[in-house]
Coordinates of C-alpha atoms and ligand atoms in Angstrom, one line a residue:
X1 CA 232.2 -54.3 -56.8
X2 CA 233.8 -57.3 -59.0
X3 CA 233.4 -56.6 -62.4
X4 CA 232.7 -60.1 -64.0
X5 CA 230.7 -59.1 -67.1
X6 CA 232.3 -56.0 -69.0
X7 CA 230.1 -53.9 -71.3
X8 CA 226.7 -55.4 -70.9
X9 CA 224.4 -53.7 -73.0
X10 CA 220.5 -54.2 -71.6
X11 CA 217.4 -53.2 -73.0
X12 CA 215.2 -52.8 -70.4
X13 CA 210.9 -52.3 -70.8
X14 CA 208.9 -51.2 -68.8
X15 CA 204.3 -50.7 -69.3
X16 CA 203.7 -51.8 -65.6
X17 CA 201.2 -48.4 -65.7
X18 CA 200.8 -45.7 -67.6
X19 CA 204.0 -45.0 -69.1
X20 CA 205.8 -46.9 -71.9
X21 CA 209.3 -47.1 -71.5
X22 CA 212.5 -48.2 -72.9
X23 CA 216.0 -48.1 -72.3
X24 CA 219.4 -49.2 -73.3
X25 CA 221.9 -49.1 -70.1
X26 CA 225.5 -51.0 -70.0
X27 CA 226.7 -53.0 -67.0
X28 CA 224.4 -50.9 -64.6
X29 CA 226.1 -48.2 -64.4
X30 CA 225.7 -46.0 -67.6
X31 CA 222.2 -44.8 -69.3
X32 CA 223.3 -45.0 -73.1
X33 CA 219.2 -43.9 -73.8
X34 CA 216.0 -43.4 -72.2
X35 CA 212.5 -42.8 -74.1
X36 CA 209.3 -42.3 -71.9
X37 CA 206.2 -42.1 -73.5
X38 CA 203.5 -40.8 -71.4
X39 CA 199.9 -41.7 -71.2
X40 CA 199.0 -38.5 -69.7
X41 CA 196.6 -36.9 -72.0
X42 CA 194.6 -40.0 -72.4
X43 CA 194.0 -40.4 -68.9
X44 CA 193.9 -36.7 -67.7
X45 CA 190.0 -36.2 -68.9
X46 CA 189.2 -39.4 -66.5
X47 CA 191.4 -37.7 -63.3
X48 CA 193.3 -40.9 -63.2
X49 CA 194.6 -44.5 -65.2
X50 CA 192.1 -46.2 -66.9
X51 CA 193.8 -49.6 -66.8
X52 CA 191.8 -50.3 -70.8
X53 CA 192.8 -47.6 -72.1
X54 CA 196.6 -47.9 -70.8
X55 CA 197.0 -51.6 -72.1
X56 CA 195.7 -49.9 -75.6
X57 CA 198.2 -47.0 -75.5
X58 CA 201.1 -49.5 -74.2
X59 CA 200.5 -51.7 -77.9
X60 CA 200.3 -48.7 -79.9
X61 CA 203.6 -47.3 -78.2
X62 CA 205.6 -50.2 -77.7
X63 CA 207.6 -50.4 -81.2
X64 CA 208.1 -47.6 -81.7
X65 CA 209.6 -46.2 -78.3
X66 CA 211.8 -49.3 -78.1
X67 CA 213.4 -48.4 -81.7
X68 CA 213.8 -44.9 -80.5
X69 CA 215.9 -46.3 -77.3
X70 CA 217.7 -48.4 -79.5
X71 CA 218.3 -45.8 -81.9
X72 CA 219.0 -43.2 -79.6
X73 CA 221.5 -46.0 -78.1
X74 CA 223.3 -45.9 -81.3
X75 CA 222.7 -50.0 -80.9
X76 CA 220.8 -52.6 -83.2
X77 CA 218.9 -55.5 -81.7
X78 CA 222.3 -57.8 -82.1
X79 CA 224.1 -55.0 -80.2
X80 CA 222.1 -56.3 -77.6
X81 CA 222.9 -58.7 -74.4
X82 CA 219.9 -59.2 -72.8
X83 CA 216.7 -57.7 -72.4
X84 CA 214.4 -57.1 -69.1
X85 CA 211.1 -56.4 -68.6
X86 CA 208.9 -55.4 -65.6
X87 CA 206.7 -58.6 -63.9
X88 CA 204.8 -56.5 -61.4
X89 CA 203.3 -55.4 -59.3
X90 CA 201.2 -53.5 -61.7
X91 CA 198.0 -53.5 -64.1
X92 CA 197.7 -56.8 -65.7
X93 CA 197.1 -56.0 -69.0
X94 CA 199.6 -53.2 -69.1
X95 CA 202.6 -55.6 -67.6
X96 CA 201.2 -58.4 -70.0
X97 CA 202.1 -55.8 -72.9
X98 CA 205.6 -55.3 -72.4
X99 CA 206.0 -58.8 -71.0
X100 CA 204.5 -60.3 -74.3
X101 CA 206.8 -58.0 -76.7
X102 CA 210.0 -58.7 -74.5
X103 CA 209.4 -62.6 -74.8
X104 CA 209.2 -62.4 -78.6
X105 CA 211.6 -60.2 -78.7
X106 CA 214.2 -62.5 -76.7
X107 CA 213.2 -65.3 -78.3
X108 CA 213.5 -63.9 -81.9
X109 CA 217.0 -63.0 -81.1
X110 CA 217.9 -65.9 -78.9
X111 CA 219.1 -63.5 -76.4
X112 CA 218.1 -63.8 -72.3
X113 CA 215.2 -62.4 -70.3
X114 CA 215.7 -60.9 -67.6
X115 CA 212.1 -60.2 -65.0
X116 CA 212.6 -57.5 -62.9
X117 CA 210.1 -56.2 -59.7
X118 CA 209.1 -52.6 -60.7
X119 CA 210.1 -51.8 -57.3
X120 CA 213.5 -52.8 -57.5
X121 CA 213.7 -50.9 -60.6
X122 CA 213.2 -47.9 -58.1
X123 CA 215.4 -48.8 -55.8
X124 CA 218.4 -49.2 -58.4
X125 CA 217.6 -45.8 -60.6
X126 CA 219.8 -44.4 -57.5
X127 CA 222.3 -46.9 -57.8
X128 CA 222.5 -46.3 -61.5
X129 CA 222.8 -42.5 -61.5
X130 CA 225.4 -42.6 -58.4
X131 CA 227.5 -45.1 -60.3
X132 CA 226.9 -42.8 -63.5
X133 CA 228.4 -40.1 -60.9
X134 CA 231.5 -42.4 -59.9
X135 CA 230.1 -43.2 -56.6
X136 CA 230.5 -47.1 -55.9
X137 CA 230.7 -46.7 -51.9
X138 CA 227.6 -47.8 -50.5
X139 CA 227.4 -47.9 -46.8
X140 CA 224.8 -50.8 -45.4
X141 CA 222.8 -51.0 -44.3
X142 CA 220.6 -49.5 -47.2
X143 CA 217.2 -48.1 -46.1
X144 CA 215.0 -47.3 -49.2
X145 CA 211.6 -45.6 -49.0
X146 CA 209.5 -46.1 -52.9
X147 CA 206.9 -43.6 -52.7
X148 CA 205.0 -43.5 -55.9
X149 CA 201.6 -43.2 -56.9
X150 CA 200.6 -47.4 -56.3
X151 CA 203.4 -47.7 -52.7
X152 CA 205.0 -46.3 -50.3
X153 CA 206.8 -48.8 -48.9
X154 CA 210.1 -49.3 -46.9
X155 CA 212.7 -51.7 -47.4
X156 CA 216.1 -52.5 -45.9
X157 CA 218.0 -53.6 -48.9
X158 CA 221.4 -55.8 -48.8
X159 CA 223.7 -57.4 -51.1
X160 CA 225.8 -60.3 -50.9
X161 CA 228.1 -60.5 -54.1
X162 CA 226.1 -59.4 -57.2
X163 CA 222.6 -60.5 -55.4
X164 CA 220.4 -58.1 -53.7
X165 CA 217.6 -58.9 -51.5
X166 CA 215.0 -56.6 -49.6
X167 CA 212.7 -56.7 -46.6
X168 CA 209.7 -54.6 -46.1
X169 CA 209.5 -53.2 -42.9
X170 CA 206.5 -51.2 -43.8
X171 CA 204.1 -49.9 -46.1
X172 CA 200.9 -48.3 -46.4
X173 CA 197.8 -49.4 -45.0
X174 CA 195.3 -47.7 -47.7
X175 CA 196.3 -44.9 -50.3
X176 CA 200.1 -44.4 -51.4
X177 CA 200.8 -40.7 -51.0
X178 CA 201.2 -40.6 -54.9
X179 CA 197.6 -41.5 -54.7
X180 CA 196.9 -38.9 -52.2
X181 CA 198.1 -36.1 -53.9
X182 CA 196.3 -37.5 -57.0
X183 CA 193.1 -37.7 -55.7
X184 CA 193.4 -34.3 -53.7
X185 CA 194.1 -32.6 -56.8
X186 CA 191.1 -34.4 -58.8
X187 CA 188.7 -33.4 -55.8
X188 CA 190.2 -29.6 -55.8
X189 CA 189.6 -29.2 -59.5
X190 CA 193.7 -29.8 -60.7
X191 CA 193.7 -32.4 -62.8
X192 CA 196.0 -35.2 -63.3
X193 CA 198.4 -36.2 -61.9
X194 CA 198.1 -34.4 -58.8
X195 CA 201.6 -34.3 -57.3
X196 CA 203.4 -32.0 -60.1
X197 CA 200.7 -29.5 -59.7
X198 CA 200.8 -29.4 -55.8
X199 CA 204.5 -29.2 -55.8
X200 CA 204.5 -26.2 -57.9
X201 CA 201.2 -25.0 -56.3
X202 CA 202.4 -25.1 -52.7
X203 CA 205.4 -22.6 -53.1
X204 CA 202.4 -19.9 -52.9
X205 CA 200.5 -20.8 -49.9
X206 CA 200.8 -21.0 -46.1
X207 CA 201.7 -24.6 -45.2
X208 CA 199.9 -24.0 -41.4
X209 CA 196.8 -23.1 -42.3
X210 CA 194.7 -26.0 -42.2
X211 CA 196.1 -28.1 -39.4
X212 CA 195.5 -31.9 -40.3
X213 CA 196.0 -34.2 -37.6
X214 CA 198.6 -37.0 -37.6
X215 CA 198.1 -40.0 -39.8
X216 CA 197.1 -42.8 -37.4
X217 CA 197.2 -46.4 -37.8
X218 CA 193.9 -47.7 -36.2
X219 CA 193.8 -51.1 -37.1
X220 CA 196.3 -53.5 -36.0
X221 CA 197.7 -55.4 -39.1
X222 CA 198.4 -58.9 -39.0
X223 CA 202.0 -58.1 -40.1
X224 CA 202.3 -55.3 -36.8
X225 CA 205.3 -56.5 -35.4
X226 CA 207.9 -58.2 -38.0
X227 CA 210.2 -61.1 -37.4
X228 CA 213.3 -58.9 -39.0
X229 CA 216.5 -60.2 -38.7
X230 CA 218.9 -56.9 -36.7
X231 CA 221.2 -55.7 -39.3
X232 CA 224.6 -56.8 -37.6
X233 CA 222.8 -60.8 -37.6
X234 CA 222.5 -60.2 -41.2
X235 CA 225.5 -58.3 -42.2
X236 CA 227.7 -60.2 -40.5
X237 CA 227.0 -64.2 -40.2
X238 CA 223.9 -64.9 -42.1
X239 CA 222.2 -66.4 -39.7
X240 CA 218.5 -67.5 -39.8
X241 CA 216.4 -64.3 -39.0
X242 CA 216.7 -63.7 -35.3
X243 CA 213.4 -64.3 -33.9
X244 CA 213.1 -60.5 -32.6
X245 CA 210.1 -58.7 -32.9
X246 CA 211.3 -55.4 -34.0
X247 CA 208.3 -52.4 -34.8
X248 CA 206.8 -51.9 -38.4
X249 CA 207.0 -48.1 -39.7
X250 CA 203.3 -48.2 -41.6
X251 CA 201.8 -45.4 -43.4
X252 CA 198.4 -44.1 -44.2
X253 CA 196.7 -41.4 -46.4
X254 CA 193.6 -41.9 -47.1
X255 CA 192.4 -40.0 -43.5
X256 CA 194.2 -37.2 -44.9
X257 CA 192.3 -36.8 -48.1
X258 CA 188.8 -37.4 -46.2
X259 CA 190.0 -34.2 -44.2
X260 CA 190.5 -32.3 -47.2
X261 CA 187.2 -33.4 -48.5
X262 CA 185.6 -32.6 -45.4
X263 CA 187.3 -29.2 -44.8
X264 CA 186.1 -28.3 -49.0
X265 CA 182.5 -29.5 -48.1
X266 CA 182.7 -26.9 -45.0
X267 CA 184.2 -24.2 -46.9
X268 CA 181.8 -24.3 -49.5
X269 CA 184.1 -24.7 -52.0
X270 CA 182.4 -26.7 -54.3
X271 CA 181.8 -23.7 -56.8
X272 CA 184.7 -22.4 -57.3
X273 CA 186.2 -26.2 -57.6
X274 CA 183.6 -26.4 -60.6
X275 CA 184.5 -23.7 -62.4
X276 CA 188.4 -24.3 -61.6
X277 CA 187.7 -27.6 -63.4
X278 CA 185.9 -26.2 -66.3
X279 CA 188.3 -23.2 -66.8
X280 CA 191.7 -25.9 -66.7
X281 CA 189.9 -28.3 -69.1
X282 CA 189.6 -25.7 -71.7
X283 CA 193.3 -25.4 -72.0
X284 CA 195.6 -27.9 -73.3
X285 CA 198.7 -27.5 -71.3
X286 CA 198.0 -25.4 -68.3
X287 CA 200.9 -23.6 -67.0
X288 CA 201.9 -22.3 -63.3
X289 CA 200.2 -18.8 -63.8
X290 CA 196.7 -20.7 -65.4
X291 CA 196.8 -22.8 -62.3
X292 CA 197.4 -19.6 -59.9
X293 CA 195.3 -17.4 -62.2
X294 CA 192.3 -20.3 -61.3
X295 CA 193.8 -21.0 -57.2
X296 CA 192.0 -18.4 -54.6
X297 CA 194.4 -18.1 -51.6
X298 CA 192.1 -20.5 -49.8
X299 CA 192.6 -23.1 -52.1
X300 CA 196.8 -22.5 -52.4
X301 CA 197.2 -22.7 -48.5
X302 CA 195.2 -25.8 -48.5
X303 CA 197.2 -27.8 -50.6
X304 CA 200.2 -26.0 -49.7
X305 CA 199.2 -27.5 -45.5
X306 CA 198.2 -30.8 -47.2
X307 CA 201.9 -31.5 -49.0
X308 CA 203.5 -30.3 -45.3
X309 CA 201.2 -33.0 -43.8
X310 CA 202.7 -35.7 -46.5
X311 CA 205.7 -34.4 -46.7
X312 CA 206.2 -34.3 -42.5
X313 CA 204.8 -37.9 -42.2
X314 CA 206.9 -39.5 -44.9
X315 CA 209.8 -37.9 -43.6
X316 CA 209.5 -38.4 -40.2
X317 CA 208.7 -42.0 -39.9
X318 CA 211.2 -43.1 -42.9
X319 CA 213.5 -40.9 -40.5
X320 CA 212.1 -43.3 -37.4
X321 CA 212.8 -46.0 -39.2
X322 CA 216.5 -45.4 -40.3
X323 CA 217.4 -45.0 -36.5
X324 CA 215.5 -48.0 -35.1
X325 CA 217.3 -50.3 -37.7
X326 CA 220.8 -48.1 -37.2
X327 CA 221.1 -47.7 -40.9
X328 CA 224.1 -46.1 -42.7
X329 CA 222.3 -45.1 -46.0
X330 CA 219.0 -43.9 -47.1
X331 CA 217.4 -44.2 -50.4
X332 CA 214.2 -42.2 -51.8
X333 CA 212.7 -43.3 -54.9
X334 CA 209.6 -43.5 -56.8
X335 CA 207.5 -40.8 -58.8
X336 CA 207.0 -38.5 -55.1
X337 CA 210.3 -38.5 -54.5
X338 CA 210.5 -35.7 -57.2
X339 CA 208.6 -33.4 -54.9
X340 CA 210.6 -30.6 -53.7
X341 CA 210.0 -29.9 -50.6
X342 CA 210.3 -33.5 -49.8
X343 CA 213.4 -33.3 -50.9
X344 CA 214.6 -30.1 -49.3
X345 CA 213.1 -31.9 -46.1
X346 CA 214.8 -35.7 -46.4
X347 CA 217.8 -33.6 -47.2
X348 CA 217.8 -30.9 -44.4
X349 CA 216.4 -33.5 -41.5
X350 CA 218.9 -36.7 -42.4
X351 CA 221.6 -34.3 -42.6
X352 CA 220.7 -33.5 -38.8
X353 CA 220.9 -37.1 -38.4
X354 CA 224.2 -37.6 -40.4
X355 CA 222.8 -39.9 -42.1
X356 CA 223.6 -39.4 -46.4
X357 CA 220.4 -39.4 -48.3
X358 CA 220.3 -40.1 -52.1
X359 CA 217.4 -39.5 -54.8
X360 CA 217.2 -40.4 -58.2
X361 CA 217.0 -37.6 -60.3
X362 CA 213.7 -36.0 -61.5
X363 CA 213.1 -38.3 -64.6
X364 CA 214.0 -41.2 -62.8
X365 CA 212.3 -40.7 -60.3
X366 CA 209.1 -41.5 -62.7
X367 CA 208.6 -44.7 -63.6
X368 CA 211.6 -45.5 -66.6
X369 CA 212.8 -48.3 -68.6
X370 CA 216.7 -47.5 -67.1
X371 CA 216.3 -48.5 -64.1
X372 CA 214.8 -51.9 -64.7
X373 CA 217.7 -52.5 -67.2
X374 CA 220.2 -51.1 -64.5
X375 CA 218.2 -53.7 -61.5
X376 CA 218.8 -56.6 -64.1
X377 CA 222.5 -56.3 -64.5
X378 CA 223.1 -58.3 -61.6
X379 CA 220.8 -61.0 -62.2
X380 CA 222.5 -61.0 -65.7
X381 CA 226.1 -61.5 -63.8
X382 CA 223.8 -64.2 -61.5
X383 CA 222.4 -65.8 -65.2
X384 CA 219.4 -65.3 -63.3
X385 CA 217.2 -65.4 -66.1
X386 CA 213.5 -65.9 -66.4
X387 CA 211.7 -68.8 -68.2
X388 CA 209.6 -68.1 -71.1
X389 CA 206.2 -69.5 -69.9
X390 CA 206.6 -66.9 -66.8
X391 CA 203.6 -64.0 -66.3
X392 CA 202.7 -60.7 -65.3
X393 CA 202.5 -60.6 -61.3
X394 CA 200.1 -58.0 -60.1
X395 CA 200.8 -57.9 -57.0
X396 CA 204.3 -59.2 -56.7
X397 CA 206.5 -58.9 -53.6
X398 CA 209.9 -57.6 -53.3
X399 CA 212.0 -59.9 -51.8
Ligands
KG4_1 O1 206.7 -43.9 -59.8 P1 205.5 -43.3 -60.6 O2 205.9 -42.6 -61.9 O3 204.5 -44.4 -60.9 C1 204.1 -45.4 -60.0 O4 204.9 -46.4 -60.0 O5 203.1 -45.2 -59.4 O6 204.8 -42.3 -59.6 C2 203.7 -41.6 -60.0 C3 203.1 -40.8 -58.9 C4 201.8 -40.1 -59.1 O7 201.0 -40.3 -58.0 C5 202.3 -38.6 -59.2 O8 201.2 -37.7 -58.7 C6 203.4 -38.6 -58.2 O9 204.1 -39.8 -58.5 N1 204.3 -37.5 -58.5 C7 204.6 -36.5 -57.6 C8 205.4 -35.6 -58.2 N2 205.7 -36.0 -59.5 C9 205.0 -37.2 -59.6 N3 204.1 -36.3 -56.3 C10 204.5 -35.2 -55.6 N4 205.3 -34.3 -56.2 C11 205.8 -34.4 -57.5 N5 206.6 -33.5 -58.0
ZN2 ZN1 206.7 -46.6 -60.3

């Protein structure tokens, strides 16, 4: 990598959902400080984000956990180079938060804006941390899966000199498995957010007991069969995307949680659900033995065979994927990517495949302001800055 900017010092923001984040990293490659506020307790009595009362918590936390970064940084606003914020995809008035304060912010102190896609962020708090580690050999072509609560999404990612670019080559067709696991554990009495609790749950059940058949893709989708460029055409001339049709790797999880709603609505479970509710809302931080104290062994092995379902699908298909577009690295990111046995799975099964597999770690695998500061550097290298009248983008793309 060419260094052409030494010591850049960004503060990166990030309020896209329902953490409020910031962070001071230099040149990409070191995290000087990283605060995360979390919303959890605001949302937790609603079993999910309430997108009003995130935008609310986002202004009350913003000031302060940006001075903390800062101060933790051992840095003063002047200290700073640039700063970047997150543009989407996320909730409107959440992105508008951070977007608004980062504006005045750069403009107060006549410094650059930098926008940067939340999922990129993802994607580069693995680059960050394996820089951090000394590990500046990438092998393309890059597959990255970003499995979070809001995608799960695969992209080949490539860069030419200091600018990356990314093409989806599939995503899910309904819930995100973040979403799945959330929505699971609200149905089955957990709480929120569902994925922590499963994880930890499902090291006491039996992961074949409920059998839950494949994930299927029913509907064709307009975007089926993509127009990808091969890897070589890409790596190696540029050329205009050859007009191959190459296969989509699509996911989908919401037939999985109608099973496990169906299977709880046989089983008669709705008591014991109820009064698993009541009993974890009574206490403010439930720990692994309230959780299994409240869990009959029905209820473990059914989340425990719910996370193997996940767990087998993601990995299998991202694992698809990596050989039908001959990659030479794989990337896992995103708030599910701290899930264990997804882990121990991506790790055992690539390893099969010799193909090297990289994770953030755990707290970056949750959305963080370091990684958007770390996926600005090289737009800051590019003086790819944004202009002041740009906007929160709900929905944006990763290109
Ligand atoms: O990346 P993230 O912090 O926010 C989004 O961009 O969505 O991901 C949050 C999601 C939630 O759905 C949460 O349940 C899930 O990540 N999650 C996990 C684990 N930790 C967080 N899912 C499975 N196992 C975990 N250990
Ligand atoms: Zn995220």
């Amino acid at each position: 990598m060419i260094e052409i900017m030494a010591d850049a010092y960004i503060l990166g923001i990030e309020s896209s959902c329902d953490e409020t984040a910031a962070a001071v990293v230099r040149s990409g490659e070191q995290m000087i400080s990283n605060v995360v506020a979390s919303q959890i307790a605001t949302h937790k009595p609603y079993g999910g984000v309430v997108p009003e009362l995130a935008s609310r918590e986002h202004l009350r936390a913003i000031v302060p956990v940006v001075k903390q970064a800062l101060a933790e940084a051992g840095k003063t606003f002047q200290d700073i180079d640039a700063l970047a914020v997150t543009q989407g995809p996320g909730l409107a008035g959440s992105l508008l938060v951070g977007i608004s304060y980062a504006k005045a912010l750069a403009y107060a102190l006549e410094k650059p804006l930098i926008a940067v896609n939340h999922l990129e962020g993802h994607i580069h708090a693995v680059l960050l941390e394996e820089r951090q580690k000394g590990n500046r050999e990438l092998q393309f072509p890059v597959l990255a899966l970003v499995v979070s609560g809001g995608h799960t999404h695969l992209y080949l990612a490539e860069q030419r000199g200091e600018r990356w670019s990314y093409e989806n080559i599939g995503h899910t067709r309904d819930d995100a498995a973040g979403e799945a696991f959330d929505k699971v554990a609200k149905l089955l009495g957990l709480g929120y957010p569902g994925g922590p609790v499963i994880d930890r749950l499902s090291k006491h059940g039996d992961p074949h007991a409920v059998k839950f058949p494949p994930s299927q893709i029913k509907h064709p989708d307009r975007r089926t069969l993509s127009k990808a460029p091969t890897p070589e055409r890409t790596r190696n001339d540029g050329a205009p995307a050859a007009q191959q049709s190459r296969p989509r790797f699509d996911f989908s999880y919401s037939g999985i949680k109608t099973a496990v709603l169906r299977y709880v609505e046989t089983h008669n479970m709705a008591v014991s659900i109820d009064s698993r509710r009541r009993a974890l809302a009574a206490i403010a931080k439930p720990k692994l033995e309230d959780y299994l104290a409240n869990c009959d062994k029905q209820t473990l092995d059914l989340v425990t065979s719910f996370q193997r379902a996940i767990v087998g699908d993601l990995v299998s298909k991202t694992l698809a994927a990596a050989r039908e577009y001959e990659v030479a690295t794989l990337f896992v990111t995103g708030g599910v990517a701290a899930n264990g046995e997804l882990r121990e799975t991506f790790e055992r099964e690539s390893a099969e495949q010799g193909l090297p597999v990289f994770f953030p770690s755990r707290p970056l695998s949750t959305d963080n302001a370091a990684m958007i500061a770390a996926a600005a550097y090289p737009k800051l290298v590019a003086q790819q800055f944004a202009p002041m009248d740009f906007s929160a983008e709900v929905g944006m793309a990763l290109r």
